[in-house]
Each structure stands twice: as structure tokens, then as C-alpha cells.
Coordinates of C-alpha atoms in Angstrom, one line a residue:
Chain A
M69 CA 25.8 -27.9 -61.0
D70 CA 27.0 -31.4 -62.2
V71 CA 25.3 -35.0 -62.6
K72 CA 23.6 -35.7 -59.6
S73 CA 25.8 -38.1 -57.6
T74 CA 29.4 -36.2 -58.0
P75 CA 31.0 -36.1 -55.0
S76 CA 31.3 -32.2 -55.5
Y77 CA 27.1 -31.7 -55.5
L78 CA 27.0 -34.0 -52.5
Y79 CA 29.5 -31.4 -50.9
W80 CA 27.4 -28.4 -52.4
L81 CA 24.6 -30.8 -50.3
F82 CA 26.1 -30.5 -47.4
C83 CA 27.2 -27.0 -47.5
Q84 CA 23.6 -26.0 -48.0
F85 CA 22.9 -28.0 -44.8
E86 CA 25.8 -26.1 -42.6
L87 CA 23.9 -22.8 -43.8
I88 CA 20.3 -23.2 -43.2
T89 CA 21.0 -24.9 -39.6
C90 CA 23.9 -21.9 -39.1
S91 CA 26.9 -24.7 -38.6
Y92 CA 28.8 -22.6 -41.1
L93 CA 29.3 -20.0 -38.4
M94 CA 30.3 -22.5 -35.6
E95 CA 33.8 -23.0 -34.8
P96 CA 35.0 -26.3 -35.0
W97 CA 34.3 -27.9 -31.1
E98 CA 30.8 -26.6 -31.8
K99 CA 30.5 -28.3 -35.2
V100 CA 31.3 -31.6 -33.5
L101 CA 28.9 -31.1 -30.8
F102 CA 26.2 -30.3 -33.7
Y103 CA 26.9 -33.1 -36.0
F104 CA 26.7 -35.8 -33.2
F105 CA 24.5 -34.7 -31.4
N106 CA 22.2 -35.1 -35.3
L107 CA 23.9 -38.1 -35.5
A108 CA 22.6 -39.7 -32.6
M109 CA 19.8 -38.2 -33.0
L110 CA 19.6 -39.8 -36.6
G111 CA 20.2 -43.3 -35.0
L112 CA 18.3 -42.9 -32.9
L113 CA 15.3 -42.7 -34.9
L114 CA 16.1 -45.5 -37.6
Y115 CA 16.0 -47.6 -33.9
T116 CA 13.1 -47.1 -33.2
T117 CA 11.5 -47.0 -37.1
Y118 CA 13.0 -50.8 -37.1
V119 CA 12.2 -51.8 -34.0
C120 CA 8.8 -50.4 -34.3
L121 CA 8.1 -50.6 -38.0
A122 CA 9.7 -54.1 -38.3
F123 CA 7.3 -55.9 -35.8
H124 CA 4.5 -54.7 -38.0
A125 CA 5.7 -55.4 -41.0
S126 CA 6.3 -59.3 -40.6
S127 CA 3.2 -59.4 -39.0
A128 CA 1.9 -57.9 -42.5
F129 CA 3.5 -59.9 -44.0
Q130 CA 3.0 -63.0 -42.8
L131 CA -1.0 -62.3 -43.1
L132 CA -0.4 -61.8 -46.6
C133 CA 1.4 -64.7 -47.2
S134 CA -1.4 -66.7 -45.3
F135 CA -4.1 -65.6 -48.1
L136 CA -2.1 -66.5 -51.4
G137 CA -1.3 -69.8 -49.7
N138 CA -4.7 -70.8 -48.7
P139 CA -7.1 -69.5 -51.1
R140 CA -10.1 -72.1 -50.2
E141 CA -9.4 -72.1 -46.5
N142 CA -10.2 -67.9 -45.8
S143 CA -11.9 -67.4 -49.4
L144 CA -14.9 -66.6 -46.9
S145 CA -13.7 -64.0 -45.1
V146 CA -11.6 -62.3 -48.0
V147 CA -13.5 -59.9 -49.6
K148 CA -13.1 -59.9 -53.2
Chain B
I1 CA 1.8 -8.5 -54.5
N2 CA 2.2 -5.9 -57.9
H3 CA 0.5 -2.4 -57.3
I4 CA 0.1 -0.5 -60.6
V5 CA -1.6 2.5 -59.8
H6 CA -3.1 4.9 -61.9
N7 CA -4.9 6.3 -59.2
G8 CA -7.5 9.0 -60.8
G9 CA -5.1 10.9 -62.5
L10 CA -2.6 11.7 -59.5
Y11 CA 0.0 9.3 -60.9
K12 CA 1.4 10.5 -63.8
K13 CA 3.3 7.3 -64.7
P14 CA 2.7 3.6 -63.4
F15 CA 4.4 3.6 -60.1
N16 CA 5.8 -0.1 -59.6
E17 CA 6.6 -1.4 -56.4
A18 CA 7.0 -5.1 -54.8
F19 CA 7.3 -6.7 -52.4
E20 CA 7.0 -10.3 -52.2
E21 CA 6.4 -12.4 -48.9
T22 CA 8.4 -14.4 -47.6
P23 CA 8.3 -18.4 -49.1
M24 CA 6.9 -20.6 -45.8
L25 CA 9.7 -23.0 -46.1
V26 CA 12.2 -20.4 -46.2
A27 CA 10.9 -18.1 -42.7
V28 CA 10.6 -22.0 -41.0
L29 CA 14.5 -22.6 -41.7
T30 CA 15.3 -19.3 -40.9
Y31 CA 13.7 -19.7 -37.5
V32 CA 15.4 -23.0 -37.2
G33 CA 18.4 -21.9 -38.0
Y34 CA 18.2 -18.8 -35.0
G35 CA 16.5 -21.5 -33.0
V36 CA 20.2 -23.1 -33.3
L37 CA 22.3 -20.4 -32.8
T38 CA 20.1 -19.4 -29.7
L39 CA 21.0 -22.6 -28.2
F40 CA 24.4 -22.6 -28.7
G41 CA 24.2 -19.2 -26.8
Y42 CA 23.1 -20.6 -24.3
L43 CA 25.4 -23.1 -24.0
R44 CA 28.5 -20.7 -24.5
D45 CA 26.7 -18.2 -22.1
F46 CA 26.6 -21.3 -19.4
M47 CA 30.7 -21.8 -20.2
R48 CA 31.2 -17.8 -19.6
Q49 CA 29.8 -17.9 -16.7
W50 CA 31.2 -20.9 -14.9
K51 CA 34.2 -20.1 -16.1
I52 CA 35.2 -22.5 -18.7
E53 CA 35.6 -20.4 -21.5
K54 CA 37.5 -17.5 -20.9
C55 CA 34.7 -14.2 -21.6
Q56 CA 35.5 -11.8 -24.1
N57 CA 32.4 -9.3 -23.9
A58 CA 32.1 -6.5 -21.9
T59 CA 30.5 -7.7 -18.3
E60 CA 30.6 -6.5 -14.5
R61 CA 33.2 -6.5 -12.5
E62 CA 33.5 -9.1 -10.2
E63 CA 32.4 -6.7 -7.0
Q64 CA 29.7 -5.6 -9.4
K65 CA 28.1 -9.1 -10.1
D66 CA 25.6 -8.3 -6.9
F67 CA 23.8 -5.6 -8.5
V68 CA 21.0 -5.1 -11.3
P69 CA 22.8 -7.4 -14.2
L70 CA 23.7 -4.9 -17.0
Y71 CA 23.6 -7.5 -20.3
Q72 CA 21.1 -9.4 -19.7
D73 CA 18.6 -8.5 -22.3
F74 CA 17.9 -9.9 -25.7
E75 CA 20.0 -7.0 -27.5
N76 CA 23.2 -7.9 -25.4
F77 CA 22.8 -12.0 -25.6
Y78 CA 22.3 -11.1 -29.6
N79 CA 25.2 -9.2 -29.7
R80 CA 28.0 -11.7 -28.1
N81 CA 26.1 -14.9 -29.3
L82 CA 24.8 -13.9 -33.3
Y83 CA 26.6 -10.5 -34.4
M84 CA 29.7 -11.8 -33.1
R85 CA 29.8 -15.0 -35.4
I86 CA 29.8 -12.4 -38.6
R87 CA 31.6 -9.1 -37.4
D88 CA 33.5 -9.5 -40.0
S89 CA 31.3 -7.8 -43.1
W90 CA 30.8 -4.7 -40.9
N91 CA 33.3 -2.3 -40.1
R92 CA 35.6 -3.0 -43.1
P93 CA 38.8 -0.3 -43.2
I94 CA 38.6 1.2 -46.7
C95 CA 41.5 3.6 -47.7
S96 CA 40.7 5.3 -50.5
V97 CA 37.8 7.6 -52.5
P98 CA 34.3 5.6 -52.2
G99 CA 34.3 5.9 -55.5
A100 CA 32.6 3.0 -58.2
K101 CA 36.0 1.2 -56.8
V102 CA 38.0 1.3 -53.3
D103 CA 40.6 0.0 -51.6
M104 CA 40.5 -2.3 -48.4
M105 CA 42.5 -3.1 -46.0
E106 CA 42.6 -6.8 -45.2
R107 CA 41.8 -7.9 -41.7
V108 CA 42.2 -11.6 -40.7
S109 CA 40.4 -12.6 -36.8
H110 CA 42.3 -15.7 -35.3
D111 CA 40.1 -15.8 -32.4
Y112 CA 36.5 -15.7 -34.3
N113 CA 35.8 -12.2 -34.6
W114 CA 36.8 -11.2 -31.1
T115 CA 39.9 -9.8 -32.2
F116 CA 40.7 -7.9 -35.9
T117 CA 44.5 -7.9 -36.7
Y118 CA 45.9 -6.2 -40.2
T119 CA 48.0 -8.0 -42.6
G120 CA 49.2 -4.9 -44.2
R121 CA 47.9 -6.1 -47.4
V122 CA 45.5 -3.8 -49.4
I123 CA 42.8 -5.2 -51.6
K124 CA 42.8 -3.1 -54.8
D125 CA 40.0 -2.5 -56.9
I126 CA 37.0 -4.0 -55.0
I127 CA 33.8 -2.3 -57.2
N128 CA 31.6 -0.3 -54.8
M129 CA 28.4 -1.4 -54.3
G130 CA 27.6 0.0 -50.9
S131 CA 29.0 3.8 -50.3
Y132 CA 26.0 5.5 -51.5
N133 CA 27.3 8.1 -54.1
Y134 CA 24.5 7.9 -56.7
L135 CA 25.4 10.5 -58.9
G136 CA 29.0 9.7 -58.4
F137 CA 30.6 12.9 -56.8
A138 CA 32.7 10.9 -54.2
Q139 CA 35.8 11.6 -56.5
N140 CA 39.6 13.0 -55.6
T141 CA 39.9 14.3 -59.2
G142 CA 37.6 16.7 -61.1
A143 CA 36.3 20.3 -60.7
C144 CA 34.5 19.7 -56.9
Q145 CA 38.0 18.6 -56.1
E146 CA 39.6 21.7 -57.4
A147 CA 37.3 24.9 -56.1
A148 CA 37.2 22.4 -53.1
S149 CA 40.6 22.4 -52.3
K150 CA 40.8 26.4 -53.5
V151 CA 38.1 27.1 -50.6
L152 CA 40.5 24.9 -48.5
S153 CA 43.9 27.0 -48.8
Q154 CA 41.5 30.4 -48.3
Y155 CA 39.1 29.8 -45.4
G156 CA 40.9 26.7 -43.8
A157 CA 39.1 23.6 -42.6
G158 CA 37.7 24.8 -39.7
V159 CA 35.1 27.5 -38.8
C160 CA 35.3 26.9 -34.7
S161 CA 31.7 29.0 -33.5
T162 CA 28.5 27.8 -34.5
R163 CA 26.1 29.4 -36.9
Q164 CA 24.5 32.5 -34.7
E165 CA 28.3 33.6 -33.5
M166 CA 31.1 33.9 -35.9
G167 CA 30.5 31.3 -37.6
N168 CA 27.8 31.8 -40.8
L169 CA 30.8 32.4 -43.8
D170 CA 29.6 34.0 -46.8
K171 CA 30.2 30.3 -48.1
H172 CA 27.0 29.0 -46.0
E173 CA 24.9 32.1 -47.7
E174 CA 25.9 31.3 -51.6
L175 CA 25.1 27.9 -50.4
E176 CA 21.3 28.6 -48.8
K177 CA 20.4 30.7 -52.4
L178 CA 21.4 28.1 -54.3
V179 CA 19.9 25.4 -52.8
A180 CA 17.0 27.2 -52.6
R181 CA 16.9 27.2 -56.1
F182 CA 17.9 24.6 -57.0
L183 CA 14.8 22.8 -55.3
G184 CA 11.9 25.5 -56.3
V185 CA 11.9 26.5 -52.6
E186 CA 11.9 30.0 -51.0
S187 CA 14.4 30.0 -48.6
A188 CA 16.9 26.8 -47.2
M189 CA 19.5 26.7 -44.6
A190 CA 22.0 24.1 -44.1
Y191 CA 23.6 22.3 -41.3
G192 CA 26.6 20.3 -41.0
M193 CA 25.2 17.1 -40.1
G194 CA 22.6 15.4 -41.9
F195 CA 21.1 13.2 -38.4
A196 CA 21.6 16.4 -36.9
T197 CA 19.1 18.4 -38.8
N198 CA 16.5 15.5 -38.5
S199 CA 16.6 15.4 -34.8
M200 CA 17.5 18.9 -33.7
N201 CA 15.2 20.3 -35.8
I202 CA 11.9 18.6 -35.5
P203 CA 12.1 19.3 -31.8
A204 CA 11.7 23.4 -32.9
L205 CA 9.0 22.9 -35.3
V206 CA 6.8 21.1 -32.9
G207 CA 6.1 20.5 -29.3
K208 CA 3.9 19.4 -26.7
G209 CA -0.3 19.0 -27.9
C210 CA 1.1 18.6 -31.5
L211 CA 0.2 15.4 -33.5
I212 CA 3.2 13.6 -35.3
L213 CA 1.9 10.6 -37.5
S214 CA 5.3 9.1 -39.0
D215 CA 5.8 6.0 -40.9
E216 CA 6.4 2.4 -39.9
L217 CA 9.9 2.3 -41.3
N218 CA 11.2 5.9 -40.6
H219 CA 14.8 6.3 -40.1
A220 CA 16.5 6.7 -36.8
S221 CA 17.0 10.7 -36.8
L222 CA 13.1 11.2 -37.8
V223 CA 11.8 8.9 -34.7
L224 CA 14.6 10.5 -32.0
G225 CA 13.7 13.6 -33.1
A226 CA 10.2 13.5 -33.1
R227 CA 10.8 11.8 -29.3
L228 CA 12.8 14.5 -28.4
S229 CA 10.1 16.9 -29.5
G230 CA 7.2 15.9 -26.8
A231 CA 4.2 15.6 -29.1
T232 CA 2.3 12.6 -29.3
I233 CA 3.6 10.3 -32.0
R234 CA 1.3 8.3 -34.1
I235 CA 2.8 5.4 -36.5
F236 CA 1.1 4.2 -39.7
K237 CA 2.0 1.4 -41.5
H238 CA 4.3 2.0 -44.3
N239 CA 3.4 3.8 -47.2
N240 CA -0.2 2.7 -46.9
M241 CA -2.3 5.9 -47.7
Q242 CA -5.5 4.3 -46.3
S243 CA -4.0 3.8 -42.7
L244 CA -2.9 7.2 -42.8
E245 CA -6.5 9.0 -43.5
K246 CA -7.8 6.5 -41.0
L247 CA -5.4 8.1 -38.7
L248 CA -6.0 11.8 -39.8
K249 CA -9.9 11.5 -39.3
D250 CA -9.8 10.1 -35.7
A251 CA -7.0 12.9 -35.1
I252 CA -9.8 15.8 -36.4
V253 CA -12.6 14.0 -35.2
H254 CA -11.1 13.2 -31.5
G255 CA -8.9 15.5 -30.5
Q256 CA -6.4 15.2 -27.7
P257 CA -6.5 12.2 -26.0
R258 CA -7.8 13.5 -22.4
T259 CA -9.1 17.3 -23.4
R260 CA -10.9 16.8 -26.6
R261 CA -8.8 19.5 -27.7
P262 CA -8.4 20.1 -31.6
W263 CA -4.2 19.7 -32.1
K264 CA -2.1 22.4 -32.4
K265 CA -0.6 21.2 -35.6
I266 CA -0.7 17.9 -37.3
L267 CA 2.6 17.0 -39.0
I268 CA 3.4 14.3 -41.2
L269 CA 6.7 12.5 -41.3
V270 CA 7.9 10.2 -44.1
E271 CA 10.9 10.2 -46.3
G272 CA 11.2 10.1 -50.2
I273 CA 13.0 6.9 -50.7
Y274 CA 13.0 4.3 -47.8
S275 CA 17.0 3.0 -47.5
M276 CA 15.8 -0.5 -46.6
E277 CA 13.1 -1.4 -48.3
G278 CA 14.0 1.1 -51.5
S279 CA 10.5 1.8 -51.8
I280 CA 9.5 5.4 -52.7
V281 CA 6.3 7.4 -51.1
R282 CA 3.7 7.9 -52.5
L283 CA 3.2 11.4 -52.2
P284 CA 0.7 12.4 -54.5
E285 CA -1.5 10.7 -52.2
V286 CA 0.2 12.0 -49.1
I287 CA -0.3 15.3 -50.7
A288 CA -3.4 15.6 -51.4
L289 CA -4.4 14.0 -47.6
K290 CA -2.3 16.3 -46.7
K291 CA -4.6 19.5 -48.2
K292 CA -7.6 17.8 -47.5
Y293 CA -7.2 17.6 -43.4
K294 CA -5.1 20.6 -43.1
S295 CA -1.9 19.5 -42.0
Y296 CA 1.6 19.7 -42.3
L297 CA 4.3 17.6 -44.2
Y298 CA 7.9 17.1 -43.5
L299 CA 9.7 15.1 -46.3
D300 CA 12.9 13.6 -45.4
E301 CA 14.8 13.4 -48.8
A302 CA 18.1 11.7 -47.7
H303 CA 17.7 9.4 -50.3
S304 CA 16.2 10.5 -53.4
I305 CA 17.6 13.8 -53.8
G306 CA 19.9 13.7 -56.2
A307 CA 18.7 10.1 -57.0
L308 CA 15.3 10.8 -58.4
G309 CA 13.5 12.3 -60.9
P310 CA 14.5 13.9 -64.7
S311 CA 16.4 16.6 -63.3
G312 CA 17.8 14.8 -60.6
R313 CA 15.5 17.3 -57.7
G314 CA 14.2 14.6 -56.2
V315 CA 10.7 12.8 -55.6
V316 CA 8.8 16.1 -55.7
D317 CA 10.3 15.9 -59.3
Y318 CA 9.7 12.8 -60.0
F319 CA 6.0 12.5 -59.7
G320 CA 5.7 16.4 -61.0
L321 CA 4.4 18.1 -58.2
N322 CA 4.6 21.4 -56.8
P323 CA 7.2 21.8 -54.4
E324 CA 5.4 24.7 -52.3
D325 CA 2.5 22.1 -51.4
V326 CA 5.5 20.2 -49.7
D327 CA 6.0 22.2 -46.1
V328 CA 9.4 21.3 -44.8
M329 CA 11.5 19.8 -47.2
M330 CA 14.9 17.8 -45.7
G331 CA 17.4 16.4 -47.0
T332 CA 21.0 15.8 -46.9
F333 CA 23.9 15.9 -48.8
T334 CA 26.1 13.3 -47.9
K335 CA 24.3 11.0 -50.2
S336 CA 24.2 12.1 -54.0
F337 CA 26.5 15.2 -53.5
G338 CA 29.5 13.4 -51.6
A339 CA 29.5 15.6 -49.0
A340 CA 28.2 15.6 -45.4
G341 CA 25.3 18.0 -43.9
G342 CA 21.6 18.1 -44.2
Y343 CA 19.8 21.3 -45.1
I344 CA 15.5 22.2 -44.7
G345 CA 13.9 23.9 -47.6
G346 CA 10.3 25.4 -47.3
K347 CA 9.1 28.9 -46.8
K348 CA 10.8 31.8 -45.9
E349 CA 9.1 33.0 -42.2
L350 CA 9.8 29.2 -42.2
I351 CA 13.4 29.5 -42.3
D352 CA 14.0 32.4 -40.6
Y353 CA 12.4 30.5 -37.6
L354 CA 14.4 27.6 -37.7
R355 CA 17.8 30.2 -37.7
T356 CA 16.7 31.9 -34.7
Y357 CA 15.1 28.7 -32.4
S358 CA 16.7 25.5 -33.8
H359 CA 19.1 23.7 -31.5
S360 CA 21.5 22.4 -34.8
A361 CA 22.0 26.6 -35.4
A362 CA 22.4 27.4 -32.2
Y363 CA 24.9 25.2 -30.3
A364 CA 26.8 22.8 -33.2
T365 CA 29.2 24.1 -35.4
S366 CA 28.6 25.0 -39.1
M367 CA 29.7 23.2 -42.1
S368 CA 33.3 23.3 -43.3
P369 CA 34.1 26.0 -46.0
P370 CA 35.6 22.6 -48.6
V371 CA 32.6 20.7 -47.4
V372 CA 30.7 23.4 -48.6
E373 CA 32.3 24.1 -51.8
Q374 CA 32.3 20.4 -53.0
I375 CA 28.5 20.8 -52.6
I376 CA 28.0 23.8 -54.5
T377 CA 30.3 22.9 -57.4
S378 CA 27.9 19.5 -57.5
V379 CA 24.5 21.2 -57.1
K380 CA 26.0 23.5 -60.1
C381 CA 26.8 20.6 -62.3
I382 CA 23.5 18.8 -61.8
M383 CA 21.6 22.2 -62.6
G384 CA 23.7 22.7 -65.8
E385 CA 25.1 26.0 -64.7
D386 CA 28.8 25.0 -64.8
G387 CA 28.3 25.1 -68.8
T388 CA 28.8 20.6 -68.9
T389 CA 26.0 18.4 -69.3
I390 CA 27.8 16.3 -66.9
G391 CA 25.1 16.8 -64.5
E392 CA 22.4 16.2 -66.7
A393 CA 24.3 13.2 -68.6
R394 CA 25.3 11.1 -64.2
V395 CA 21.4 11.5 -63.5
Q396 CA 20.1 9.2 -67.1
Q397 CA 23.2 6.4 -66.1
L398 CA 21.1 6.2 -62.7
A399 CA 18.1 5.8 -64.0
E400 CA 19.6 3.4 -66.5
N401 CA 21.9 1.6 -64.4
T402 CA 18.9 1.3 -61.7
R403 CA 16.9 0.4 -63.8
Y404 CA 18.7 -2.9 -65.9
F405 CA 20.4 -3.6 -62.6
R406 CA 16.9 -4.5 -61.0
R407 CA 15.4 -6.4 -64.2
R408 CA 18.6 -8.4 -64.2
L409 CA 18.4 -9.7 -61.2
K410 CA 14.9 -9.9 -60.8
E411 CA 15.4 -12.4 -63.8
M412 CA 17.5 -14.2 -62.0
G413 CA 15.6 -15.2 -59.6
F414 CA 16.1 -13.1 -56.4
I415 CA 14.2 -12.1 -54.5
I416 CA 14.3 -8.0 -54.7
Y417 CA 12.2 -5.3 -52.5
G418 CA 11.2 -2.1 -53.8
N419 CA 10.1 0.3 -56.2
E420 CA 11.1 -0.3 -60.0
D421 CA 13.4 3.4 -60.3
S422 CA 15.2 3.1 -56.8
P423 CA 18.6 2.8 -56.8
V424 CA 18.5 1.3 -53.4
V425 CA 18.5 -2.5 -54.0
P426 CA 17.8 -4.4 -51.0
L427 CA 18.2 -8.3 -52.3
M428 CA 16.7 -10.6 -49.6
L429 CA 18.9 -13.0 -47.6
Y430 CA 16.6 -14.2 -44.6
M431 CA 19.0 -17.3 -42.6
P432 CA 21.6 -16.2 -40.3
A433 CA 24.6 -18.3 -42.0
K434 CA 24.2 -16.6 -45.3
I435 CA 24.3 -13.3 -44.3
G436 CA 28.1 -14.3 -43.1
A437 CA 27.8 -16.5 -46.6
F438 CA 27.0 -13.5 -48.8
G439 CA 29.4 -10.7 -47.4
R440 CA 32.9 -13.2 -47.6
E441 CA 31.6 -14.9 -50.5
M442 CA 31.6 -11.2 -52.8
L443 CA 34.1 -10.0 -50.9
K444 CA 36.2 -12.5 -52.4
R445 CA 35.2 -12.3 -55.6
N446 CA 36.4 -8.6 -55.3
I447 CA 33.3 -7.0 -55.2
G448 CA 32.1 -5.0 -51.7
V449 CA 28.8 -5.1 -50.7
V450 CA 26.3 -3.6 -47.4
V451 CA 24.4 -6.7 -45.5
V452 CA 22.0 -6.0 -43.0
G453 CA 20.6 -8.1 -40.4
F454 CA 18.5 -7.5 -36.7
P455 CA 18.3 -4.3 -35.7
A456 CA 18.2 -2.6 -38.7
T457 CA 15.1 -5.1 -40.5
P458 CA 13.1 -7.7 -38.7
I459 CA 14.8 -10.8 -37.9
I460 CA 14.0 -13.0 -39.9
E461 CA 14.0 -10.6 -43.1
S462 CA 17.2 -9.7 -43.7
R463 CA 19.3 -8.3 -46.7
A464 CA 22.0 -7.6 -49.0
R465 CA 21.6 -4.3 -49.8
F466 CA 23.1 -2.8 -53.0
C467 CA 23.3 1.0 -53.9
L468 CA 23.7 1.9 -57.3
S469 CA 25.7 4.8 -58.4
A470 CA 26.3 6.4 -62.1
A471 CA 30.1 5.7 -61.8
H472 CA 29.3 2.5 -62.4
T473 CA 29.6 1.4 -66.0
K474 CA 27.8 -1.4 -67.8
E475 CA 31.5 -3.2 -67.3
M476 CA 30.9 -2.9 -63.6
L477 CA 27.3 -3.7 -63.4
D478 CA 27.5 -7.1 -65.9
T479 CA 30.8 -8.1 -63.6
A480 CA 29.0 -8.0 -60.6
L481 CA 25.6 -9.0 -61.7
K482 CA 28.0 -12.3 -63.3
E483 CA 29.6 -12.6 -59.5
I484 CA 26.0 -12.3 -58.1
N485 CA 24.7 -15.1 -60.0
E486 CA 27.4 -17.3 -58.9
V487 CA 27.3 -17.0 -55.1
G488 CA 23.3 -16.9 -55.5
D489 CA 23.5 -20.5 -57.4
L490 CA 26.4 -21.0 -54.6
L491 CA 24.1 -20.0 -51.1
Q492 CA 20.6 -20.9 -53.3
L493 CA 19.4 -17.3 -52.5
K494 CA 17.1 -17.9 -55.8
Y495 CA 13.9 -18.0 -53.9
S496 CA 11.5 -15.7 -56.0
R497 CA 8.6 -18.0 -57.2
R498 CA 7.6 -15.5 -59.9
R499 CA 10.1 -15.3 -62.9
L500 CA 9.8 -12.4 -65.3
V501 CA 10.3 -13.3 -68.7
P502 CA 13.2 -11.6 -70.6
L503 CA 13.0 -8.9 -72.8
L504 CA 13.1 -10.2 -76.3
D505 CA 12.8 -8.3 -79.3
R506 CA 9.7 -10.8 -80.5
P507 CA 6.8 -9.4 -81.6
F508 CA 3.7 -9.4 -79.1
D509 CA 1.7 -12.7 -80.4
E510 CA -0.8 -14.8 -79.1
T511 CA 0.9 -16.8 -76.6
T512 CA 2.3 -13.6 -74.7
Y513 CA -0.4 -12.2 -72.6
E514 CA 1.6 -10.8 -69.0
E515 CA 5.0 -10.9 -68.2
T516 CA 5.6 -12.3 -65.4
E517 CA 4.7 -16.6 -65.3
D518 CA 4.3 -18.4 -62.4

């Protein structure tokens, strides 16, 4: 196939997805139902990732900032 | 795993058979595909039951809804939900002689394969990679056709009787002597239908108190014949001689199950070429085992007669063995001879017994005379007795086509099962959507292929089966290979993780050790 990010490559990838999950064989209303379900699951996954990991990511970032900002105060607790 | 066997001098040339393992990712994705289809199948069944959708498949009548359900098992579920979606790849109507190129009537379906309508157009000159036409005798011109039409005008088409009553023509006697000479056996008998040859004659040979050792992947006709006979059936793993030897040892040592009496007869059922795998039976080893444990061998050469061997005489000729070692040699005329029917060859006493006691001889109508003449002419052509070298040239052409085609497909990176010399080439597809997609895409490119799925194969191992022919020229094979390459890239079918280095005319230097690179 051509260069990686041309529309034809993306279409080919979509065709592979269709073949693997057998949505190639489905009637149009079944395809709509299947894609809707897939996108809903994906959206839910992304939302859960954002909610759970954002909290941990922000607290880890705050800790890192406190280490960098005050090297003298926390010199005993920081492992060199 | 590649088996190259030089087993104590039993094999005169290397026996290359390979069944590459299914890649794990492909197996997982195949199950995912089947899982999605099963869920949608349940959804559709629910909708059909609650009348949200019109029910187009066979169901019980309203009055019978309270009876024991008829269509609830897996086979019927598979049929209405999976098979119906890809049904347009099968039962395609052809309207010319099934030679190297064939014409097909175009059909469309407006309700997702429940019904088909013909558009009226005929798709011409489709390269035929699906017909069992190994030596190219499916022709409507040539010596066979002229002889058959002369016999048709002399004898007519129907025989109107069974072999034992008034249906034994002089043509049948001539055919049987010729077939016996061709195979190198004492005597032979021909029947009108290949399936019926197996299923009706095995019950005549074995009965209760006998043991049948049958290969795992034997054809339905052999399985049916074995079950009808009433003998005890034991299965050994496909082409696995250790498994067969273990079963033979157990049979001799322990005898019949309750009474411990010795078995009356032990019959080993094998096929020459297994049509779904493309593998060839390990005949030298089977014969050695048969002689050691004093059992009988029934060899079904449906696909291998005419297609293997330097003179086209089947798998016995391919291994260079003595035909008298095989007790019952069975074969069909459908595949390599362009006709229909089957034969059994063996010792004279055996065949005389079958003439009297076989169900097929007593009840089935005998072969039609033009068909008999087609077989006689094609067998004479293969043996070279018609004065030309056409037969020999065709056998050589088939062997070359086989080697070339298999080599090119393996180089492209497809997973191909079976022996290097078998003209049946199964190409693995695995995923259910790719079965339908492959059939349709190849037809768009004017190539007709046969795709096979469950229940003819295990559920994840669906495949496309190519049957090569001596009538295929190199140009046709090159066209077909180019299209298969394209479709393989489009559908991502090149699963093989072992690439064969293409054979170049380069001198053998220190850097090239093996043919395969991992």
C-alpha cells in the first residue's frame, strides 16, 4: 500500500477491522448497532481512564513539583 | 513441522508434508469473529421468534410449536445465522464444460442471500480453480468426446437395469478388464457412483466381529460404509503411523471387547490424497504395518488415481510399490477421467464375491454407456495405447503445475497445507468473514475458487481449496497467482511466518545453509 497516513490506508485498516469482527457480513442496521455499541464502549473506556488516571497523574505531578521546588527542605527524605 | 522422511529405505524419494501451525493471534481473532456472529445470531433468532423480523428459514408449523423443537441444535443455528450470510460462494450455476475455463450464470440477491435471482448475464471465461479436473479430460471436443457420442448413438443413454439383471453390457466387461490392466491387479469392477462404491461395498466386505481402523479425516462415504457394516470402528490420528501401530497392537493383544476372541478381520481404511488437507498417505509404512500384523488394506484413491505417479497410476505408482500389496484398491472416475462412477480392484476371488454380494451390484443401475466409453478412451490415453503421447504429457504437465503453483504460493507467504506433490492445494483463511470475502473478490477478478468452512473442516480452520489441472497453462496459473497475491494483500491472508527463499540460479556459498528463513 501507499504512504502510511493517506486516506486509502485508513480505509484499508477499516476494512481489516470489518473483516476481523465480521461486520463485513452484517446487514446495514446490524452494522449501525455494532458500531454504536463499540463506540459507546470505547467512549466509556476513555472516560474511565480520564477520571481515574487524571487524579493519580495530577497528584504524582504535584509530588514531583514539590521535590524539584524544595531540594533543601526534603533532602533527608529524597533518595539520592 | 516439516517431515522429510527417509525411513530405512521405505521411501525412495523425500516425503515433504507440512501443516503449519495456526498463529495464536489469528486463532484468537477468529474466535472473536465467531463470537460476534453468534451474538448477532442470538439477536436475530430472538427477533424472529418475537415476530419483529420476518422468518424466512424453515420452522415448524404453528400447531407443532409445542412439540420437541426441530431446529434448535447448533447445526441449524449455524445454518441460518452464519452460512446464510456467505451462501453466495456456493452452488454457483455454471453453464459450460468445467474445463480450465468455465462460464457462470450471474446471480444477485436482494434479501441477503435468502433468495437469488438471475440477471440473465453469463460471466465468460472464468479460470476454473475448483473443478476436479486433474488431467484435463473434462472436454467437449477431442477423441473422448467423439468416441462417447458414437457409443451414445449406438447404445443410447440409459441402461434400465442393474448389473445382475439385464444391465451388464459388453462395454462394462471391456472397461473392467482395462481398469484391471491399468492398475496392475487381477480383476476390477466398476459402479455407477463413487460415493455408493464406498458406502455399499464396505458392508459387503466386513461385518460384525470385524475391526475397522479408519483415519481421522476419512471421507463421508468411507465413514458411512464403515458404520453401515456394523463392525467396530477405531480411529487413528491423521497419517500417524505410531497411532495406527498402537491400535493394531491393542487389537491383536486384547481381541474383541467382551469375549476376548480374536477379530475376524482387521481392515485399515485410508485414502490416497485427502482432499481437505492435500496430504498423501504414508503408504510404504501402512503396507509394512499391514504385513506385520496380518490385516487388510482398503485404499481409496478418489483424488490420487491419474493425478500422482510418473505414469499416472496413483499413489501406489508414486511410491513405487507393488499393487498386489494393497488388498482392495478403490477409486473414482469422477476426478481424473472426466466421467462419473467408481471402481474396486483386487484379487479375482474378491471381485467375484463383490459381483454377487455387493448392494451396489444388486440394486444400483449400471453405468451409462457414453460415460463408460469416456472412461475407456481416457484410460487408454493415459496408458499411451491410443498411439499418442497426450496422456504422458498431461501427467507431466500436472506435476509441473503442482510444483510451480505450490512453490509460488509459499513464496508469497500464504499458509498452504499438505504434501509438495499433491494437486489439491488448501490455502488457509481462518476467519469467517474472509471466507465470503475471498470467494467474492476472486469472482470479481474472474477466477472461480471453492472455499470451505465448517462443517467440512474444523471450525477455525476454514480454507480455500485449489484443484490444479493439466489443462491449466502457465499463463493461466500466472494470472491466477497475480490475483491471489492481490486478494491476499487486500484481505491480509499472508499469515505464514516462515518464508521460503526464492530459488535463484546462484552458486551455493557459505552464507546459504537452508531454504527457510525464520
